[in-house]
Short mmCIF file of C-alpha atoms in Angstrom, two decimals:
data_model
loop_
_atom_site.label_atom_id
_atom_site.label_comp_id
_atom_site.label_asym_id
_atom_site.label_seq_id
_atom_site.Cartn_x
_atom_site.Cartn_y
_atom_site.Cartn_z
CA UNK A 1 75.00 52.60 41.77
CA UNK A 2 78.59 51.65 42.51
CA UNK A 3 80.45 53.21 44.61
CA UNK A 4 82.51 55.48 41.94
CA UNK A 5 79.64 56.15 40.07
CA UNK A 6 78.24 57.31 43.96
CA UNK A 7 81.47 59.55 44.16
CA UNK A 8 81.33 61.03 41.02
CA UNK A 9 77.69 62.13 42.04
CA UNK A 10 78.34 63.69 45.27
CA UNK A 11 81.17 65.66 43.48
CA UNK A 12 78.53 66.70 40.77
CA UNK A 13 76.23 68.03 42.99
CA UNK A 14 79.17 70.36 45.26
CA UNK A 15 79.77 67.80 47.97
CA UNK A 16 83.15 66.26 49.05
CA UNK A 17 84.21 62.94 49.04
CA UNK A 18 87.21 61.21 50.99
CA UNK A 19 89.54 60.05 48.11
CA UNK A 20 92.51 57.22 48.19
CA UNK A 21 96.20 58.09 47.37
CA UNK A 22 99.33 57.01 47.31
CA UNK A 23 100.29 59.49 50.36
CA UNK A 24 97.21 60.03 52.56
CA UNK A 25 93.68 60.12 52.32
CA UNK A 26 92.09 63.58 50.75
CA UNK A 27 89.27 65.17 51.07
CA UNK A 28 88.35 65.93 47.16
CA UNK A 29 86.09 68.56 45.96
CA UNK A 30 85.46 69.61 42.02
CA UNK A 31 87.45 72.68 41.44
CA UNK A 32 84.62 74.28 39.06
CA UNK A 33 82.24 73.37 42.09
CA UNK A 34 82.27 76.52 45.06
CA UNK A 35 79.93 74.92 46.99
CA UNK A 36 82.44 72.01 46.92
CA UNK A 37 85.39 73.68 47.48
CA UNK A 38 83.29 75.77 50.31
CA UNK A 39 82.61 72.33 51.80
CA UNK A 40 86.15 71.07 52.43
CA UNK A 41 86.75 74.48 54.63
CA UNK A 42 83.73 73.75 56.40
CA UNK A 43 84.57 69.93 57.05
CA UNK A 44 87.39 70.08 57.98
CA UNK A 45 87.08 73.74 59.94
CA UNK A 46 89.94 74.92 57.97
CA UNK A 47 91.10 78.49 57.41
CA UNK A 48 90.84 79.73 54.28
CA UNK A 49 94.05 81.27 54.38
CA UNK A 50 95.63 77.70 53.91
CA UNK A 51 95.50 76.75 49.76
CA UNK A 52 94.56 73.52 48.71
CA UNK A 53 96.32 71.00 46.48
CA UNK A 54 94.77 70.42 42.90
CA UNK A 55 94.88 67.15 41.75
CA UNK A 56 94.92 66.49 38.22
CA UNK A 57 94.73 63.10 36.18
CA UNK A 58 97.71 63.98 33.80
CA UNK A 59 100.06 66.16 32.25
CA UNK A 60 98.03 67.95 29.42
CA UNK A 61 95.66 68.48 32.46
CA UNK A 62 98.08 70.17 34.75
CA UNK A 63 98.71 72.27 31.73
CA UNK A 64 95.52 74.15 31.26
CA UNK A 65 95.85 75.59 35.27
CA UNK A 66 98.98 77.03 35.03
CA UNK A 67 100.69 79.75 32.78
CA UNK A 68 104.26 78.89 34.17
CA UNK A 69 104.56 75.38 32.45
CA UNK A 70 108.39 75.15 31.52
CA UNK A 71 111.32 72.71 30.22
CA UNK A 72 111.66 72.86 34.13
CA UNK A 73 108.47 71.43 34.88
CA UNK A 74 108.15 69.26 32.17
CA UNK A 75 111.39 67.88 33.45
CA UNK A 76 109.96 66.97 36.99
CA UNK A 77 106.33 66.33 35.73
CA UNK A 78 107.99 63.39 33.32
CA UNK A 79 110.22 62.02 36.24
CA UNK A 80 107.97 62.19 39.35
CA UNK A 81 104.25 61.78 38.15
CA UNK A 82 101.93 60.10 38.35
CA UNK A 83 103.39 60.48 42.06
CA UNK A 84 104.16 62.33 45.22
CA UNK A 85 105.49 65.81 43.91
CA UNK A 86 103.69 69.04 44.09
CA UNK A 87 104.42 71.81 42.21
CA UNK A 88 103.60 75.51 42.98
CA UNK A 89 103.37 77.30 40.00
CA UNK A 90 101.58 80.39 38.50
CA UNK A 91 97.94 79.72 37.94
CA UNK A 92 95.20 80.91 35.04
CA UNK A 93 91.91 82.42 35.87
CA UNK A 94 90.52 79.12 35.15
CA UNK A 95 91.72 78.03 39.24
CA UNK A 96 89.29 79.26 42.31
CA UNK A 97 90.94 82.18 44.66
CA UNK A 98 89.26 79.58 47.49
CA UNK A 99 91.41 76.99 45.92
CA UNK A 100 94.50 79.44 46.03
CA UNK A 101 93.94 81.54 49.50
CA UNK A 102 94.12 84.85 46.96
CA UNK A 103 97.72 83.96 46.02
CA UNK A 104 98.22 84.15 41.92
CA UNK A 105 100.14 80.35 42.57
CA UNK A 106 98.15 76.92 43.12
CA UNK A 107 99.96 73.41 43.97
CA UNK A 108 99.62 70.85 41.31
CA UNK A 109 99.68 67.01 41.63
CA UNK A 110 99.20 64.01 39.66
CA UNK A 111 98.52 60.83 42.09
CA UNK A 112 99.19 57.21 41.00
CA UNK A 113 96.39 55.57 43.23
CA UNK A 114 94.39 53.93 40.59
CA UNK A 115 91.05 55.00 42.23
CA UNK A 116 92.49 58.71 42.46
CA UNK A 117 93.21 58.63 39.23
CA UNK A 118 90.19 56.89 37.90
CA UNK A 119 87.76 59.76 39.75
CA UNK A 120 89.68 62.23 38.11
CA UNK A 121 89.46 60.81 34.68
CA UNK A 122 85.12 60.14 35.18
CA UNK A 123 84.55 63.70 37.11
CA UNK A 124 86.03 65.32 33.62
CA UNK A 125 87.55 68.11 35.88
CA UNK A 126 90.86 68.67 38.45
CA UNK A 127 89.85 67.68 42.23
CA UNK A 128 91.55 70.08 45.13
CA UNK A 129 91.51 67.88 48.06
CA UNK A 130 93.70 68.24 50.92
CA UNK A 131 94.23 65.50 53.59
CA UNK A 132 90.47 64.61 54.68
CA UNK A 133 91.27 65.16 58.18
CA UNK A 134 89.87 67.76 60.58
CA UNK A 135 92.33 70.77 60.53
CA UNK A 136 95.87 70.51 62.50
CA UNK A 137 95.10 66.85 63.35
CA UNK A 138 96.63 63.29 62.39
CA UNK A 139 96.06 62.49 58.40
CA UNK A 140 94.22 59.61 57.63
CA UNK A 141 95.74 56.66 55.46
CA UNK A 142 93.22 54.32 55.51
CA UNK A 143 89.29 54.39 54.68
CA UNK A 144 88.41 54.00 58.05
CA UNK A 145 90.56 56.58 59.52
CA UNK A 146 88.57 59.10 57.30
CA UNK A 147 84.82 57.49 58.23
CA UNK A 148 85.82 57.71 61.98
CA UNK A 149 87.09 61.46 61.88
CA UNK A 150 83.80 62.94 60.81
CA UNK A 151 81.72 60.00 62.41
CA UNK A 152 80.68 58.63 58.88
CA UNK A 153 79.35 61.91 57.46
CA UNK A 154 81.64 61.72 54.78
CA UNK A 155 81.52 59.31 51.66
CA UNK A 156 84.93 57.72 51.40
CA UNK A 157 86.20 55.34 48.14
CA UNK A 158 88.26 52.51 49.88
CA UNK A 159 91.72 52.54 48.05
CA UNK A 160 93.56 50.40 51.02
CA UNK A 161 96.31 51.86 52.91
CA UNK A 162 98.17 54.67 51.60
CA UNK A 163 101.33 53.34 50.83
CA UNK A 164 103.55 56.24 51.00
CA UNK A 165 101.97 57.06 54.27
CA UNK A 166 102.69 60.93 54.15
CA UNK A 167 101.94 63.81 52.34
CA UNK A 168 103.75 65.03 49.07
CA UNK A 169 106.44 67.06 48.81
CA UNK A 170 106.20 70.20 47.71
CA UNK A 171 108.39 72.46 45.19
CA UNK A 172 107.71 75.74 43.78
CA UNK A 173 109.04 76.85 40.31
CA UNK A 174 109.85 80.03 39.57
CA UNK A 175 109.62 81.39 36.24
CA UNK A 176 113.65 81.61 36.16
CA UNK A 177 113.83 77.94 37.19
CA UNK A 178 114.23 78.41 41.20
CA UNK A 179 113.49 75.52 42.96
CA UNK A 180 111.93 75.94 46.70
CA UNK A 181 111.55 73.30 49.08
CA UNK A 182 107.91 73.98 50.37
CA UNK A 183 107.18 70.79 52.43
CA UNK A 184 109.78 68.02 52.60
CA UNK A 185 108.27 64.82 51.36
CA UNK A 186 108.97 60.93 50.09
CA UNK A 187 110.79 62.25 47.21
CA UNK A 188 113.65 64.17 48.81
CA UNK A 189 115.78 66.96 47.14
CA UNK A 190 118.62 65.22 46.93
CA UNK A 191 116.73 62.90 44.71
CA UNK A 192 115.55 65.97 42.36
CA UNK A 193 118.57 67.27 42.21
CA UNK A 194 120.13 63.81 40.97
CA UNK A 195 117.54 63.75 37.98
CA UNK A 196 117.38 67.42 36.96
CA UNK A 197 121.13 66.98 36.81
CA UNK A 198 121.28 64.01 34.97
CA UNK A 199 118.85 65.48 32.39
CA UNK A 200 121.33 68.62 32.28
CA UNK A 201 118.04 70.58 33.04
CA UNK A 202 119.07 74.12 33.88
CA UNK A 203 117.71 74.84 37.74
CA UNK A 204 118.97 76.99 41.21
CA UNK A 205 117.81 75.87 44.57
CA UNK A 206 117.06 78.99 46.98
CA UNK A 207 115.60 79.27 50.35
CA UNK A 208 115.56 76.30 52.80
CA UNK A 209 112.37 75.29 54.13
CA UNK A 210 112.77 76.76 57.85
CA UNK A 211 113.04 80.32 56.17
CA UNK A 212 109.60 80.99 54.39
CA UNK A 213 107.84 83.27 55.72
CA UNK A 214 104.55 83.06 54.11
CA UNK A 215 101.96 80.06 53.48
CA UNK A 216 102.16 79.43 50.00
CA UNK A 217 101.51 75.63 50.61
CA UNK A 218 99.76 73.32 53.21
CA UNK A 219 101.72 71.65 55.62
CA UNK A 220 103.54 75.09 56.46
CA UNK A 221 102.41 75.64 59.63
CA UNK A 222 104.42 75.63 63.13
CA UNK A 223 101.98 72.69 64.33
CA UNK A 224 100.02 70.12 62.39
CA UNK A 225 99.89 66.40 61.95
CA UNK A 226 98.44 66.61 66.18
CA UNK A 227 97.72 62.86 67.72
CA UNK A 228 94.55 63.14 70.24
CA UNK A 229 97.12 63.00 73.40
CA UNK A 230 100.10 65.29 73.55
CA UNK A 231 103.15 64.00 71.93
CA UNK A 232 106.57 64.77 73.57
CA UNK A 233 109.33 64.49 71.86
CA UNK A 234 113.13 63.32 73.73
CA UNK A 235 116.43 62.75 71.82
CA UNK A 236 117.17 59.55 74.24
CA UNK A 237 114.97 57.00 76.11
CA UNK A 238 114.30 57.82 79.73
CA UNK A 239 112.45 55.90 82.45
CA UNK A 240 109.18 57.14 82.45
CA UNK A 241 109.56 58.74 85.90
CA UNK A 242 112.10 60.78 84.53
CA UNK A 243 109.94 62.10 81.94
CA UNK A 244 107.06 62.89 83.80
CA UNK A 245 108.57 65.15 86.20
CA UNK A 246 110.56 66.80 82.97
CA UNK A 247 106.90 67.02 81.02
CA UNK A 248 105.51 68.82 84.15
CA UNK A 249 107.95 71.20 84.50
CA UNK A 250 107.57 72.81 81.03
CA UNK A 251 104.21 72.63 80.61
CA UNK A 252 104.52 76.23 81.57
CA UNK A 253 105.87 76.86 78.60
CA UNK A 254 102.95 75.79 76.06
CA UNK A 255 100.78 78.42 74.44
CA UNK A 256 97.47 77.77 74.57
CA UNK A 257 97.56 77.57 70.48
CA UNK A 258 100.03 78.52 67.91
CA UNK A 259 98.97 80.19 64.31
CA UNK A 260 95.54 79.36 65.25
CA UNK A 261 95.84 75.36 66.07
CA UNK A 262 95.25 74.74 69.93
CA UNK A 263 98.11 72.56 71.00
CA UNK A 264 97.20 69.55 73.57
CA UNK A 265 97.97 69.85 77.02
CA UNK A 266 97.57 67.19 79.68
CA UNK A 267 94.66 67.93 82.05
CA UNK A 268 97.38 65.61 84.04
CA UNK A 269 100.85 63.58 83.66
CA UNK A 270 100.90 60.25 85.33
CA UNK A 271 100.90 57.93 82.25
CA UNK A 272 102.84 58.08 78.99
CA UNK A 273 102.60 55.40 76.07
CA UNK A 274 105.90 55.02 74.10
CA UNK A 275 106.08 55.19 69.85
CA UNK A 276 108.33 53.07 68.11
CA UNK A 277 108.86 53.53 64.39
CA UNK A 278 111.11 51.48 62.24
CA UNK A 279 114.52 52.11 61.58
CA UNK A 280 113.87 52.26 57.82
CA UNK A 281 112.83 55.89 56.83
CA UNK A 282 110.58 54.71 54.11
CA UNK A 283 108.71 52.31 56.58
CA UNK A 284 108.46 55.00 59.39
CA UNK A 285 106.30 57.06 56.70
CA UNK A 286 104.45 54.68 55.85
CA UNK A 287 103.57 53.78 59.42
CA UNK A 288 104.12 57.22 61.30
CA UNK A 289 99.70 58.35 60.95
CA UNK A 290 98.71 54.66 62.21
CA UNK A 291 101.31 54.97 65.31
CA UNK A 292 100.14 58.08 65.99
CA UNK A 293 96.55 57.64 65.95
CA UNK A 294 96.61 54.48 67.54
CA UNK A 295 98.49 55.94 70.57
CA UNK A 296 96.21 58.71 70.54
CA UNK A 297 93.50 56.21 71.43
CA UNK A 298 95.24 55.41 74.32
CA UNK A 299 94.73 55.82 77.82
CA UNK A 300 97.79 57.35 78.59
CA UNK A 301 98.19 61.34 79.62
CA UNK A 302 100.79 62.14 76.66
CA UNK A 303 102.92 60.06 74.19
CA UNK A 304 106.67 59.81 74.17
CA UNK A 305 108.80 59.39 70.63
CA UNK A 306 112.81 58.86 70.72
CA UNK A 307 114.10 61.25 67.91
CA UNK A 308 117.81 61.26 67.77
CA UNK A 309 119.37 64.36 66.22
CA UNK A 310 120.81 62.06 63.41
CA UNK A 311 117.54 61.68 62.00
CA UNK A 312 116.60 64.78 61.19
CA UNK A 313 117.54 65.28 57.50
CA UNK A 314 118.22 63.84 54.63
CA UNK A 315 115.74 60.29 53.86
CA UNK A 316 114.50 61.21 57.24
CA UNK A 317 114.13 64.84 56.64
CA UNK A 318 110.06 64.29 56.05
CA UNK A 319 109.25 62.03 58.74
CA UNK A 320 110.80 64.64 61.28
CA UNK A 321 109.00 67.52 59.74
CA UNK A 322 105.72 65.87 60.48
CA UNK A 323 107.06 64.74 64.19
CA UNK A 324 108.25 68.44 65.52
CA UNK A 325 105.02 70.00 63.98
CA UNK A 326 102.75 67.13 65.80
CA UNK A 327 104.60 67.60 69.19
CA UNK A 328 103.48 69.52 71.91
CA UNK A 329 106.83 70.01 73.24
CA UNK A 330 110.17 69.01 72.38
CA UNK A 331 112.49 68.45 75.49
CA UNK A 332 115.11 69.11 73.89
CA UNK A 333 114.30 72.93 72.84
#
């Protein structure tokens, strides 16, 4: 047995398998399987009240699981996939409430991995599969990142590194063509904007991201993406002195957890290990989940990242929403 045809059994029989895509590594479940979909909760001991993804292996497919499909959608489904768009859209009976968190909308994606798409095709069905990490920590975008977070219990496909590096971004689409920024991803809204408008495709945008109230997508919460050391975050380099005696003095400030996800602190504060990232925003994606993980390994008390306030929107409007969530404490706040 090779390993897809391995996969595609595991999936048959309700399990989970770690799964290869273009963004990060997911943790893929059948959606007409519960005890599958029951088994990526479990695994990665996350709350039910955060949906899950569905990942589908083409248009027609995407079709059957919602009852919103528009000239709207159709416009972004024929531009962006197979790719790294969601779409939140109404769903049909046909989709899981587990899959959904109870909400009548579910998140739709096409990936262009090959071996995503490939395990989609053979399974005959939609996979939901969020990042196959455990909850509120790092996402995996390699193999081995997934085999080491659940010490090997998990079958994982090898697909290589993900070469986007983070997760998708995420749009919702209303019925009367509103366009909501749910998670900011590699495809940016400037970028949908410039094809929706040079397809004359009739759209509004509403809403910016820091004003939703309500989870109607992953990624949403205050804190996620968390290295295994505390990450600080500091517009400007500092000797590391400096930044110890600054860490110490706010770590007063910390809650123990936020929305449920216990945020690191430092059972001390005598050694930091500095992240670079390149100065290329697609680059710093692709390389942001291996810097932080590797640094997490480290011996160091907490981890230190230079974020200028320049690079917080626009091409680098992603990377930064994955930083402030991961951070423990931003000096500058």
């Amino acid at each position: 047995m090779n390993p897809l045809e391995q996969a595609l059994k595991i999936l048959d029989e309700g399990g989970v398998v770690g799964m290869p895509t273009e963004t990060v590594y997911g943790l893929a479940a059948r959606i007409d399987r519960e005890a599958g979909l029951k088994a990526i909760f479990a695994t990665k001991q996350r709350p039910f009240f955060d949906p899950l993804i569905v990942h589908v292996a083409s248009i027609a497919q995407a079709r059957t699981l919602t009852t919103g499909w528009s000239p709207l959608t159709e416009a972004l489904a024929q531009a962006f996939w197979p790719g790294p768009l969601t779409m939140v859209l109404p769903k049909t009976p046909a989709v899981s409430s587990l899959i959904t968190s109870g909400l009548t909308t579910v998140g739709l994606r096409c990936p262009s991995h090959p071996v995503a798409r490939q395990l989609i095709e053979d399974a005959g069905q939609p996979l939901a599969a969020p990042s196959a990490n455990l909850f509120g920590r790092t996402s995996p975008t390699t193999a081995e990142h997934v085999k080491r977070e659940f010490d090997g219990k998990v079958f994982v496909l090898e697909g290589g590194p993900s070469s986007v590096g983070i997760e998708s971004t995420i749009v919702s689409v209303s019925d009367q063509g509103d366009l909501r920024l749910l998670r900011p991803g590699s495809i940016t809204r400037e970028e949908i904007t410039r094809v929706l408008q040079n397809q004359q495709t009739s759209f509004r945008w509403i809403e910016q991201i820091e004003k939703i109230e309500k989870i109607m997508a992953p990624g949403q919460m205050k804190h996620h993406y968390m290295p295994q050391r505390p990450l600080i975050l500091t517009r400007g380099p500092m000797r590391d002195g400096d930044l110890l005696q600054r860490i110490r003095s706010r770590l007063e400030d910390l809650p123990e957890e936020v929305e449920g996800v216990r945020l690191l602190k430092p059972q001390k504060v005598e050694r930091v290990s500095w992240i670079a990232l390149p100065n290329d925003p697609v680059l710093a994606a692709r390389q942001l989940y291996q810097a932080l993980r590797e640094a997490g390994e480290s011996s160091a008390d907490v981890l230190a990242l230079v974020w200028p306030l320049e690079r917080r929107e626009g091409a680098w409007l992603a990377v930064w929403d994955r930083l402030r969530k991961a951070a423990s404490l931003d000096l500058e706040h």
